[in-house]
Coordinates of C-alpha atoms and ligand atoms in Angstrom, one line a residue:
X1 CA 76.9 -28.2 45.0
X2 CA 79.4 -30.6 43.5
X3 CA 81.9 -29.5 46.1
X4 CA 79.4 -29.8 48.9
X5 CA 79.3 -33.5 48.3
X6 CA 82.8 -33.8 49.5
X7 CA 81.8 -32.0 52.6
X8 CA 78.9 -34.2 53.2
X9 CA 80.8 -37.4 52.9
X10 CA 81.9 -36.9 56.4
X11 CA 78.4 -36.8 57.6
X12 CA 76.2 -39.6 58.5
X13 CA 75.5 -42.5 56.0
X14 CA 72.1 -41.3 55.3
X15 CA 73.4 -37.7 54.6
X16 CA 76.2 -39.2 52.4
X17 CA 73.9 -41.1 50.2
X18 CA 71.7 -38.1 50.0
X19 CA 74.6 -35.9 49.0
X20 CA 75.6 -38.5 46.5
X21 CA 72.2 -38.4 44.9
X22 CA 72.1 -34.7 45.0
X23 CA 75.4 -34.6 43.3
X24 CA 74.3 -36.8 40.5
X25 CA 71.3 -34.6 39.9
X26 CA 73.4 -31.4 39.8
X27 CA 75.9 -32.9 37.4
X28 CA 73.2 -33.9 35.0
X29 CA 71.8 -30.5 35.3
X30 CA 74.7 -28.2 35.1
X31 CA 75.3 -28.1 31.3
X32 CA 71.6 -27.5 30.6
X33 CA 71.4 -24.7 33.1
X34 CA 74.5 -23.0 31.6
X35 CA 73.2 -23.4 28.2
X36 CA 70.0 -21.9 29.1
X37 CA 72.1 -19.0 30.4
X38 CA 70.8 -19.1 33.8
X39 CA 74.0 -19.0 35.8
X40 CA 76.6 -16.5 34.8
X41 CA 79.7 -18.6 35.7
X42 CA 81.3 -15.5 37.5
X43 CA 78.4 -14.8 39.7
X44 CA 77.2 -17.1 42.6
X45 CA 73.8 -18.7 41.8
X46 CA 71.8 -16.5 44.2
X47 CA 72.8 -13.2 42.8
X48 CA 70.4 -13.1 40.0
X49 CA 68.0 -15.8 41.3
X50 CA 64.3 -15.9 41.5
X51 CA 63.4 -17.4 44.9
X52 CA 59.9 -18.7 45.3
X53 CA 58.4 -18.5 48.7
X54 CA 56.4 -21.5 49.7
X55 CA 54.0 -21.0 52.6
X56 CA 54.1 -24.7 53.6
X57 CA 50.6 -25.0 55.3
X58 CA 49.0 -23.6 52.1
X59 CA 50.9 -24.9 49.1
X60 CA 49.7 -28.5 48.5
X61 CA 48.1 -31.1 50.9
X62 CA 49.2 -34.6 49.9
X63 CA 47.3 -36.6 52.6
X64 CA 43.9 -35.0 52.9
X65 CA 44.2 -33.4 56.4
X66 CA 43.7 -30.0 54.9
X67 CA 47.2 -28.8 55.6
X68 CA 50.0 -28.3 53.1
X69 CA 53.0 -30.8 53.5
X70 CA 56.4 -31.7 52.1
X71 CA 55.2 -34.5 49.8
X72 CA 52.8 -31.9 48.5
X73 CA 55.7 -29.7 47.4
X74 CA 57.3 -32.8 45.6
X75 CA 54.0 -33.2 43.7
X76 CA 54.3 -29.6 42.4
X77 CA 57.9 -29.4 41.5
X78 CA 57.2 -29.9 37.8
X79 CA 55.1 -26.7 38.0
X80 CA 57.9 -24.8 39.7
X81 CA 60.4 -26.1 37.2
X82 CA 58.2 -24.9 34.4
X83 CA 57.8 -21.5 36.0
X84 CA 61.6 -21.3 35.9
X85 CA 62.4 -20.4 39.6
X86 CA 65.9 -21.0 40.9
X87 CA 65.0 -21.8 44.5
X88 CA 62.2 -22.3 46.9
X89 CA 62.2 -20.9 50.3
X90 CA 60.0 -23.0 52.6
X91 CA 58.5 -21.4 55.6
X92 CA 59.2 -23.3 59.0
X93 CA 58.8 -27.0 58.8
X94 CA 60.0 -27.8 62.3
X95 CA 57.9 -29.3 65.2
X96 CA 55.8 -26.5 66.6
X97 CA 52.6 -25.9 68.6
X98 CA 51.7 -23.7 65.6
X99 CA 50.6 -20.8 67.6
X100 CA 52.5 -18.7 65.0
X101 CA 52.0 -21.3 62.4
X102 CA 55.5 -22.7 62.7
X103 CA 57.5 -19.6 63.7
X104 CA 57.3 -21.0 67.3
X105 CA 59.6 -23.8 67.1
X106 CA 60.2 -26.6 69.7
X107 CA 62.8 -28.8 67.8
X108 CA 65.1 -27.2 65.3
X109 CA 66.4 -30.5 64.0
X110 CA 63.3 -32.2 62.9
X111 CA 60.2 -31.9 60.7
X112 CA 56.7 -31.5 62.2
X113 CA 54.7 -34.7 61.7
X114 CA 51.9 -32.6 60.1
X115 CA 54.4 -31.7 57.3
X116 CA 56.1 -35.1 56.9
X117 CA 59.4 -36.6 58.0
X118 CA 63.1 -35.9 57.5
X119 CA 63.1 -38.6 54.9
X120 CA 60.4 -36.7 53.0
X121 CA 62.6 -33.6 53.3
X122 CA 65.6 -35.5 51.9
X123 CA 63.3 -36.8 49.1
X124 CA 62.3 -33.2 48.4
X125 CA 65.9 -32.0 48.3
X126 CA 66.9 -34.6 45.7
X127 CA 63.8 -34.2 43.6
X128 CA 64.2 -30.5 43.6
X129 CA 67.9 -30.6 42.7
X130 CA 66.9 -32.9 39.8
X131 CA 64.9 -30.0 38.4
X132 CA 67.5 -27.4 39.0
X133 CA 65.8 -26.0 42.1
X134 CA 67.6 -25.2 45.3
X135 CA 66.0 -25.3 48.6
X136 CA 66.3 -22.4 51.2
X137 CA 64.9 -23.0 54.8
X138 CA 63.4 -20.5 57.2
X139 CA 65.4 -20.3 60.3
X140 CA 64.0 -18.6 63.3
X141 CA 66.9 -17.4 65.5
X142 CA 65.2 -14.6 67.6
X143 CA 62.9 -16.8 69.6
X144 CA 61.8 -20.4 70.2
X145 CA 58.4 -21.8 71.3
X146 CA 57.5 -21.8 74.9
X147 CA 57.3 -25.5 74.4
X148 CA 61.0 -25.8 73.5
X149 CA 62.8 -28.0 76.1
X150 CA 65.1 -25.0 76.7
X151 CA 62.3 -22.7 77.8
X152 CA 60.5 -25.5 79.8
X153 CA 63.7 -25.8 81.7
X154 CA 64.4 -22.0 81.9
X155 CA 61.0 -21.4 83.4
X156 CA 61.4 -24.1 86.1
X157 CA 63.8 -22.2 88.3
X158 CA 66.0 -19.2 88.3
X159 CA 69.1 -21.5 88.6
X160 CA 68.0 -24.0 85.9
X161 CA 70.6 -25.0 83.3
X162 CA 68.8 -23.1 80.5
X163 CA 67.4 -20.1 82.5
X164 CA 70.0 -17.8 80.8
X165 CA 69.1 -19.0 77.4
X166 CA 66.2 -16.4 77.5
X167 CA 65.8 -12.7 78.6
X168 CA 64.6 -12.4 82.2
X169 CA 63.9 -9.3 84.4
X170 CA 62.6 -8.9 87.9
X171 CA 60.7 -5.9 86.7
X172 CA 59.4 -3.1 89.0
X173 CA 57.0 -2.8 91.7
X174 CA 54.6 0.2 92.0
X175 CA 53.5 2.0 95.1
X176 CA 50.6 -0.4 95.5
X177 CA 53.0 -3.4 95.5
X178 CA 51.9 -4.5 91.9
X179 CA 54.5 -6.2 89.8
X180 CA 55.3 -4.3 86.6
X181 CA 57.4 -5.0 83.5
X182 CA 60.9 -3.4 83.6
X183 CA 60.4 -1.1 80.7
X184 CA 57.9 0.1 77.9
X185 CA 58.9 -2.3 75.3
X186 CA 55.9 -3.6 73.3
X187 CA 55.3 -6.9 71.4
X188 CA 55.1 -6.4 67.7
X189 CA 51.8 -8.5 68.0
X190 CA 50.2 -6.3 70.7
X191 CA 50.5 -5.5 74.4
X192 CA 53.6 -5.4 76.6
X193 CA 56.5 -7.5 75.5
X194 CA 57.1 -8.7 79.0
X195 CA 55.2 -11.9 80.4
X196 CA 55.2 -12.5 84.1
X197 CA 55.9 -16.0 85.4
X198 CA 54.6 -16.3 89.0
X199 CA 56.7 -19.3 90.1
X200 CA 59.8 -17.3 89.3
X201 CA 58.5 -13.9 90.1
X202 CA 60.1 -12.8 87.0
X203 CA 59.2 -11.5 83.5
X204 CA 60.6 -12.8 80.3
X205 CA 60.8 -10.8 77.0
X206 CA 58.9 -11.8 73.8
X207 CA 59.1 -9.5 70.7
X208 CA 56.1 -11.5 69.2
X209 CA 53.5 -13.7 70.9
X210 CA 54.1 -14.6 74.6
X211 CA 54.4 -18.2 73.3
X212 CA 57.5 -17.0 71.6
X213 CA 60.2 -16.1 74.2
X214 CA 63.2 -14.3 72.8
X215 CA 66.6 -16.0 73.1
X216 CA 69.4 -14.4 75.0
X217 CA 72.0 -13.9 72.2
X218 CA 74.4 -12.5 74.8
X219 CA 74.8 -16.0 76.1
X220 CA 77.5 -17.8 74.1
X221 CA 75.8 -21.1 74.7
X222 CA 72.8 -19.9 72.7
X223 CA 75.0 -19.0 69.8
X224 CA 76.7 -22.4 69.9
X225 CA 73.4 -24.2 70.0
X226 CA 71.8 -22.3 67.2
X227 CA 74.9 -22.5 65.0
X228 CA 74.8 -26.2 65.4
X229 CA 71.2 -26.3 64.3
X230 CA 72.1 -24.4 61.2
X231 CA 75.0 -26.7 60.5
X232 CA 72.6 -29.6 60.8
X233 CA 70.6 -28.3 57.8
X234 CA 73.6 -26.9 55.8
X235 CA 75.2 -30.4 56.2
X236 CA 72.0 -32.0 54.8
X237 CA 72.3 -29.9 51.6
X238 CA 70.0 -26.8 52.0
X239 CA 71.3 -24.0 49.7
X240 CA 70.7 -21.4 52.3
X241 CA 68.7 -19.9 55.1
X242 CA 66.1 -17.1 55.3
X243 CA 66.8 -15.7 58.6
X244 CA 63.6 -14.6 60.4
X245 CA 63.4 -11.2 62.3
X246 CA 67.1 -11.1 62.2
X247 CA 67.6 -7.4 63.0
X248 CA 66.6 -7.8 66.6
X249 CA 68.7 -10.7 67.9
X250 CA 70.4 -8.7 70.7
X251 CA 68.7 -6.3 73.0
X252 CA 69.9 -3.5 75.2
X253 CA 71.7 -4.9 78.2
X254 CA 70.3 -2.1 80.4
X255 CA 66.7 -2.6 79.2
X256 CA 66.2 1.1 78.8
X257 CA 62.8 2.5 77.8
X258 CA 62.4 3.2 74.0
X259 CA 61.3 6.7 72.9
X260 CA 57.9 7.1 71.6
X261 CA 57.6 8.3 68.0
X262 CA 54.0 9.5 68.5
X263 CA 50.7 7.9 67.7
X264 CA 49.6 4.3 68.3
X265 CA 49.6 1.3 65.9
X266 CA 46.7 -0.9 64.7
X267 CA 46.9 -3.0 68.0
X268 CA 46.5 0.3 70.1
X269 CA 50.0 0.3 71.4
X270 CA 52.2 3.4 71.4
X271 CA 54.6 3.5 68.4
X272 CA 58.2 3.2 69.7
X273 CA 61.4 4.0 68.1
X274 CA 63.2 0.6 68.4
X275 CA 66.7 2.0 69.3
X276 CA 67.1 -0.6 72.0
X277 CA 65.6 -3.7 70.5
X278 CA 66.7 -3.5 66.8
X279 CA 69.8 -3.0 64.9
X280 CA 72.4 -3.2 67.8
X281 CA 76.1 -3.6 67.0
X282 CA 76.1 -6.8 68.8
X283 CA 73.6 -8.3 66.3
X284 CA 75.8 -7.4 63.5
X285 CA 78.7 -9.2 65.2
X286 CA 76.6 -12.4 65.5
X287 CA 75.8 -12.2 61.7
X288 CA 79.4 -11.7 60.8
X289 CA 80.3 -15.0 62.7
X290 CA 77.3 -16.7 61.0
X291 CA 78.4 -15.5 57.6
X292 CA 81.9 -17.0 58.3
X293 CA 80.3 -20.2 59.2
X294 CA 78.0 -20.4 56.1
X295 CA 80.8 -19.4 53.9
X296 CA 82.9 -22.3 55.1
X297 CA 80.4 -24.5 53.2
X298 CA 81.1 -24.9 49.5
X299 CA 78.4 -24.3 47.0
X300 CA 77.6 -20.7 47.8
X301 CA 75.1 -21.1 50.5
X302 CA 73.0 -17.9 50.8
X303 CA 71.9 -16.0 53.8
X304 CA 68.7 -14.2 53.1
X305 CA 67.6 -11.8 55.9
X306 CA 64.1 -10.6 57.0
X307 CA 65.2 -7.0 57.3
X308 CA 62.3 -4.7 57.9
X309 CA 63.8 -1.3 57.8
X310 CA 62.7 2.3 57.2
X311 CA 64.9 3.1 54.3
X312 CA 66.6 1.1 51.5
X313 CA 69.9 2.7 52.3
X314 CA 69.7 1.3 55.9
X315 CA 70.2 -2.2 54.3
X316 CA 73.8 -1.4 53.7
X317 CA 74.9 -2.2 57.2
X318 CA 73.2 -5.7 56.8
X319 CA 75.4 -6.5 53.9
X320 CA 78.3 -5.6 56.0
X321 CA 78.8 -2.4 54.0
X322 CA 82.2 -2.4 52.1
X323 CA 83.4 -5.4 54.0
X324 CA 80.5 -7.5 52.6
X325 CA 80.7 -9.8 55.5
X326 CA 77.1 -10.0 56.7
X327 CA 74.0 -11.1 54.9
X328 CA 74.1 -11.9 51.1
X329 CA 70.6 -10.8 50.5
X330 CA 68.8 -8.7 53.1
X331 CA 65.3 -8.2 51.8
X332 CA 64.3 -4.8 50.7
X333 CA 60.9 -4.2 52.2
X334 CA 60.8 -0.6 51.3
X335 CA 60.5 -0.8 47.5
X336 CA 57.6 -3.4 47.3
X337 CA 55.6 -3.2 50.6
X338 CA 54.0 0.2 49.9
X339 CA 50.6 0.8 48.3
X340 CA 51.1 3.8 45.9
X341 CA 52.0 2.9 42.4
X342 CA 54.1 5.9 41.8
X343 CA 56.8 6.1 39.1
X344 CA 58.9 8.7 41.0
X345 CA 58.8 6.8 44.3
X346 CA 60.0 3.6 42.6
X347 CA 62.7 5.4 40.6
X348 CA 64.0 7.0 43.9
X349 CA 64.1 3.8 45.6
X350 CA 65.8 1.9 42.9
X351 CA 68.4 4.7 42.5
X352 CA 69.0 4.4 46.2
X353 CA 69.4 0.6 46.0
X354 CA 71.9 1.1 43.1
X355 CA 73.9 3.9 44.7
X356 CA 73.9 3.4 48.4
X357 CA 74.5 -0.3 49.0
X358 CA 78.1 -0.6 47.9
X359 CA 77.0 -2.3 44.7
X360 CA 75.4 -5.2 46.7
X361 CA 72.7 -7.1 45.1
X362 CA 69.2 -5.8 46.1
X363 CA 66.6 -8.4 47.0
X364 CA 63.2 -7.2 45.8
X365 CA 59.8 -8.5 46.9
X366 CA 56.3 -7.3 46.7
X367 CA 54.4 -10.2 48.4
X368 CA 54.9 -12.3 51.3
X369 CA 52.9 -14.2 54.0
X370 CA 52.8 -11.3 56.3
X371 CA 51.3 -8.6 54.1
X372 CA 48.1 -8.0 52.0
X373 CA 49.0 -9.2 48.5
X374 CA 50.3 -6.5 46.0
X375 CA 47.3 -7.0 43.9
X376 CA 45.2 -5.5 46.5
X377 CA 47.6 -3.0 47.7
X378 CA 48.5 -1.4 44.3
X379 CA 45.3 -2.3 42.5
X380 CA 42.8 0.5 41.9
X381 CA 39.8 -1.9 41.5
X382 CA 39.6 -1.1 37.7
X383 CA 42.9 -1.8 36.2
X384 CA 44.1 -4.5 38.7
X385 CA 45.2 -7.0 36.1
X386 CA 47.3 -4.5 34.2
X387 CA 48.8 -3.1 37.4
X388 CA 49.7 -6.7 38.4
X389 CA 51.6 -6.9 35.1
X390 CA 53.4 -3.6 35.7
X391 CA 54.5 -4.8 39.2
X392 CA 55.6 -8.3 37.9
X393 CA 57.6 -6.5 35.2
X394 CA 59.4 -4.3 37.6
X395 CA 60.1 -7.1 40.1
X396 CA 61.6 -9.3 37.3
X397 CA 63.5 -6.9 35.2
X398 CA 65.1 -4.5 37.8
X399 CA 68.7 -5.2 38.8
X400 CA 68.0 -7.6 41.7
X401 CA 67.4 -11.0 43.1
X402 CA 63.7 -11.8 43.4
X403 CA 61.3 -13.1 46.0
X404 CA 58.2 -14.3 44.4
X405 CA 55.3 -15.5 46.8
X406 CA 53.1 -18.4 46.0
X407 CA 50.0 -17.3 44.2
X408 CA 51.5 -13.9 43.3
X409 CA 52.1 -15.2 39.8
X410 CA 48.4 -16.0 39.2
X411 CA 47.0 -12.9 40.8
X412 CA 45.6 -14.5 43.9
X413 CA 43.6 -12.0 46.0
X414 CA 43.9 -11.2 49.7
X415 CA 41.0 -12.9 51.4
X416 CA 40.8 -11.5 54.8
X417 CA 38.1 -13.1 57.0
X418 CA 35.0 -11.1 57.4
X419 CA 34.1 -12.3 61.0
X420 CA 36.3 -12.4 63.9
X421 CA 35.3 -16.0 64.7
X422 CA 36.8 -17.2 61.4
X423 CA 40.2 -15.6 62.1
X424 CA 43.0 -18.1 62.7
X425 CA 46.0 -15.7 63.1
X426 CA 46.2 -14.7 66.8
X427 CA 47.4 -11.3 65.8
X428 CA 44.0 -10.7 64.1
X429 CA 42.0 -12.3 66.9
X430 CA 43.7 -10.0 69.4
X431 CA 43.7 -6.9 67.3
X432 CA 40.2 -7.2 65.7
X433 CA 38.8 -5.1 64.1
X434 CA 41.6 -2.7 63.4
X435 CA 44.4 -5.3 63.0
X436 CA 42.7 -8.3 61.1
X437 CA 45.8 -10.6 61.0
X438 CA 47.5 -12.3 58.1
X439 CA 45.0 -15.1 57.1
X440 CA 44.1 -13.1 53.9
X441 CA 47.5 -13.6 52.3
X442 CA 47.8 -17.2 53.6
X443 CA 44.9 -18.9 51.9
X444 CA 45.6 -22.1 50.0
X445 CA 47.3 -22.0 46.6
X446 CA 44.7 -22.2 43.8
X447 CA 45.7 -24.9 41.6
X448 CA 42.6 -25.8 39.5
X449 CA 38.8 -26.0 39.7
X450 CA 38.6 -29.7 40.1
X451 CA 37.1 -29.4 43.6
X452 CA 36.0 -26.7 46.0
X453 CA 39.6 -26.6 47.5
X454 CA 41.0 -25.5 44.2
X455 CA 43.1 -28.7 44.0
X456 CA 44.9 -27.9 47.1
X457 CA 43.4 -30.7 49.2
X458 CA 40.8 -33.4 48.9
X459 CA 39.5 -32.4 52.4
X460 CA 36.7 -29.9 52.2
X461 CA 37.8 -28.5 55.6
X462 CA 41.1 -26.8 54.6
X463 CA 42.9 -25.0 57.5
X464 CA 42.0 -21.6 55.9
X465 CA 39.2 -21.6 53.3
X466 CA 39.8 -21.3 49.6
X467 CA 38.1 -18.0 48.7
X468 CA 35.6 -17.6 45.8
X469 CA 37.2 -16.8 42.4
X470 CA 39.3 -19.8 42.4
X471 CA 37.4 -21.3 39.3
X472 CA 39.0 -18.5 37.2
X473 CA 42.1 -17.7 39.1
X474 CA 44.1 -20.9 39.2
X475 CA 47.2 -22.4 37.7
X476 CA 45.5 -24.7 35.4
X477 CA 43.3 -22.3 33.7
X478 CA 46.0 -19.6 33.4
X479 CA 48.4 -22.1 31.9
X480 CA 45.9 -22.6 29.1
X481 CA 45.4 -18.9 28.4
X482 CA 48.4 -17.4 26.6
X483 CA 47.5 -13.9 27.9
X484 CA 47.3 -14.8 31.6
X485 CA 49.2 -13.2 34.4
X486 CA 50.9 -16.5 35.1
X487 CA 52.2 -16.7 31.5
X488 CA 53.3 -13.1 31.8
X489 CA 55.4 -14.2 34.8
X490 CA 56.7 -17.3 32.9
X491 CA 57.8 -15.0 29.9
X492 CA 59.5 -12.6 32.2
X493 CA 61.3 -15.2 34.0
X494 CA 62.3 -17.0 30.7
X495 CA 63.7 -13.7 29.3
X496 CA 65.6 -13.2 32.5
X497 CA 67.2 -16.5 31.8
X498 CA 67.9 -16.0 28.1
X499 CA 69.3 -12.6 28.2
X500 CA 72.4 -11.6 30.2
X501 CA 71.5 -8.0 30.1
X502 CA 68.1 -8.5 31.7
X503 CA 69.6 -10.8 34.4
X504 CA 72.9 -9.2 35.3
X505 CA 73.3 -6.1 33.3
X506 CA 73.7 -2.7 34.9
X507 CA 70.6 -0.5 35.2
X508 CA 70.3 3.0 33.7
X509 CA 67.3 5.2 34.3
X510 CA 65.8 6.7 31.2
X511 CA 63.4 9.7 30.9
X512 CA 64.1 10.4 34.5
X513 CA 61.9 13.5 34.9
X514 CA 58.8 11.6 33.8
X515 CA 56.3 11.6 36.9
X516 CA 54.1 8.8 35.5
X517 CA 56.3 6.4 33.6
X518 CA 59.2 4.5 35.0
X519 CA 61.7 3.7 32.3
X520 CA 65.1 2.1 32.5
X521 CA 67.7 0.2 30.5
X522 CA 69.5 -2.9 31.4
X523 CA 72.8 -3.0 29.9
X524 CA 75.2 -6.0 29.4
X525 CA 79.1 -5.5 29.4
X526 CA 79.0 -6.2 25.6
X527 CA 76.7 -3.2 25.1
X528 CA 73.6 -5.3 24.4
X529 CA 70.7 -3.6 26.1
X530 CA 66.9 -3.7 26.8
X531 CA 64.6 -1.1 27.8
X532 CA 61.6 -1.3 30.1
X533 CA 58.9 1.2 30.5
X534 CA 56.0 1.0 32.9
X535 CA 53.1 3.5 32.7
X536 CA 51.9 3.9 36.3
X537 CA 49.0 6.1 35.4
X538 CA 45.5 5.6 34.2
X539 CA 46.0 7.8 31.1
X540 CA 48.1 7.3 28.0
X541 CA 51.6 8.7 28.4
X542 CA 54.3 9.8 26.0
X543 CA 57.7 8.7 26.8
X544 CA 61.0 9.6 25.2
X545 CA 63.7 7.0 25.5
X546 CA 66.8 9.2 24.8
X547 CA 69.3 6.3 24.8
X548 CA 72.2 8.5 23.5
X549 CA 71.7 11.0 26.5
X550 CA 72.1 7.9 28.8
X551 CA 75.3 7.0 26.9
X552 CA 73.7 4.0 25.2
X553 CA 73.8 3.1 21.5
X554 CA 71.0 1.9 19.4
X555 CA 68.5 3.3 16.8
X556 CA 65.7 0.8 16.9
X557 CA 63.8 -0.8 19.8
X558 CA 62.1 -4.2 19.2
X559 CA 59.1 -5.1 21.4
X560 CA 59.7 -8.4 23.2
X561 CA 56.8 -8.3 25.6
X562 CA 54.0 -5.8 26.0
X563 CA 50.8 -5.3 27.8
X564 CA 48.5 -4.4 26.2
X565 CA 49.9 -6.5 23.4
X566 CA 50.0 -4.0 20.6
X567 CA 53.0 -1.7 21.5
X568 CA 54.9 -1.6 18.2
X569 CA 58.7 -1.5 17.6
X570 CA 59.9 2.0 17.3
X571 CA 62.8 4.3 16.6
X572 CA 64.9 5.0 19.8
X573 CA 64.5 8.7 20.6
X574 CA 61.1 9.1 18.9
X575 CA 58.3 9.9 21.4
X576 CA 56.3 6.7 22.1
X577 CA 52.7 6.5 23.4
X578 CA 52.1 4.1 26.1
X579 CA 48.5 3.0 26.9
X580 CA 47.2 3.4 30.6
X581 CA 49.2 1.0 32.9
X582 CA 51.2 -0.4 30.0
X583 CA 54.2 -2.6 30.7
X584 CA 56.7 -2.9 27.9
X585 CA 60.0 -4.6 27.5
X586 CA 62.0 -4.1 24.3
X587 CA 65.3 -5.1 22.9
X588 CA 67.6 -2.3 21.7
X589 CA 69.4 -2.9 18.3
X590 CA 72.9 -1.9 19.0
X591 CA 75.3 -3.6 16.7
X592 CA 78.8 -3.5 18.3
X593 CA 80.3 -2.0 15.2
X594 CA 78.0 0.9 15.3
X595 CA 79.0 1.8 18.8
X596 CA 80.8 5.1 19.0
X597 CA 84.2 4.7 20.7
X598 CA 83.4 6.8 23.7
X599 CA 80.3 4.8 24.5
X600 CA 82.1 1.6 24.2
X601 CA 84.7 2.8 26.7
X602 CA 82.1 3.9 29.1
X603 CA 80.4 0.6 29.0
X604 CA 83.6 -1.4 29.3
X605 CA 84.4 0.7 32.6
X606 CA 81.3 -0.9 34.2
Ligands
LIG701 O1 58.0 -11.6 60.7 C1 58.6 -10.6 61.6 C2 57.9 -9.4 61.4 O2 58.5 -8.5 62.0 C3 56.9 -9.1 60.4 O3 55.8 -9.9 60.9 C4 56.5 -7.7 60.4 O4 55.9 -7.4 61.6 C5 55.4 -7.6 59.3 O5 56.1 -8.0 58.1 C6 55.0 -6.2 59.2 O6 54.2 -6.0 58.0 C7 58.5 -12.9 60.9 C8 57.7 -13.9 60.1 O7 57.7 -13.5 58.7 C9 56.2 -13.9 60.7 O8 55.3 -14.6 59.9 C10 56.3 -14.3 62.1 O9 55.0 -14.2 62.6 C11 57.3 -13.5 62.9 O10 58.5 -13.3 62.2 C12 57.6 -14.1 64.1 O11 58.4 -15.2 64.0
LIG702 CA1 48.7 -32.6 54.8

């Protein structure tokens, strides 16, 4: 950040003064952060970060219109600082008709008036930096809004200046003379991905809603424009970008039909193997150029990618493989978006992430604004609270950078509307009743029980309703309860800050044949280590943490955090009984002098 200031001095006077203030804030902060052990000097800040996702519409409303906004985030920065997060990722704040609640953008270099102003954003950047929190913005490169001036122009005439900014096709004509789309590509939100425009007698392609036409990334002008947009925000001081739907930027030039994989999805469309709309080599080439651009900025700007892939190992290409020249942190949606709490499955995924990604840093997440909350996916209806602790412990102690979604830390529930007339997400309106949309995971953040809006807004008509249960499940009451899920998260994040092994140590699987309990050690280069055991079953389980077999030294393990709270210190190697759905983090006593030479050498080699 310090160095970034020099870069920003060439920007506008407003940006220069903003950068100056940001710089002061970071200078004040740096010694404290290092003292707290947050940032290992040798690693970029993002590598071991906890990035907190803010769904802007639902985080905090500051002006009583029932919609979250940027000044609302500023009001809650103290909370985020006390939680200990390194950065916030804010969902799209740009002017938008809000068909897809901001993911349909009509001006990439401004703030939607519903959310505030550019000046509010600059104030947020400074206020966040003062608290040691970086700001990552969502960036939608795949498509714009149909209301973007480019698309309005593109849809005017075939020879308009911006026509080639989007993907057009004349389509086909059947025997009866009807106009048909050129191929079988379907929208991820339902129906054909092609929309007919009568005045042009042409179809345009939209991977998402028809109000979100896809950009034509084979057109160099599109790349130039979008790179300029990203520079606008990087110049302003954002710490990185979360790249929306980034794997599908370039599509097959010949528009070939995609093979069917069999069956149909919740929207009733055939399931296709996206070989012509996803993961094309040309998309990787765009990302490499983007990485070079972003790396030209000082301060380790981060490129987070929304990379929804079938296998964790498929992420390797999105890091750029051995060249490491694409995304810094492509999201692993395989580990955390399932619904089976199964030790063997998690172990396999974590091993895959550790061995098949050229040692790149995994980015784990369990919750986001597109999927039912992990509380409801992994919970069994009886042990939900304990299971949420197991999930939180895995998320925050595995070797990974972390995405934490607002409300996950307090155990907010998915609150899907019961009646179609209450649904706001068009995906749910169109797909009802099989596809109910994403409103359930987007309800307002539950801050307190001061009013029926859980402190989110003063307006009783919030854009999505606050579900029942907020009187108990809210930040204020959980802060006051030492045993709350929120305090569990706070402890885990604080431990991650305090102990290098838990933050950046290598990960060694323990008791790897155990079908019910996932156990691993995190080991720092100096030999200091911690063990984590997570009982993923409803029965007590015996574990044997054979440290010596894993090449680790230590004879006693000392409990740091346990749920339930009565798991005692024990001898390493002795069988230990873990209660149902127990989560246990313990420090291994391994005085350096006691390390056998062989072990020390093995550790030094890592
Ligand atoms: O999501 C893209 C996307 O592919 C996911 O919605 C995916 O279909 C889902 O996670 C499957 O469970 C991004 C945004 O996160 C989403 O909110 C937007 O609606 C979408 O892009 C379009 O911009
Ligand atoms: Ca508002």
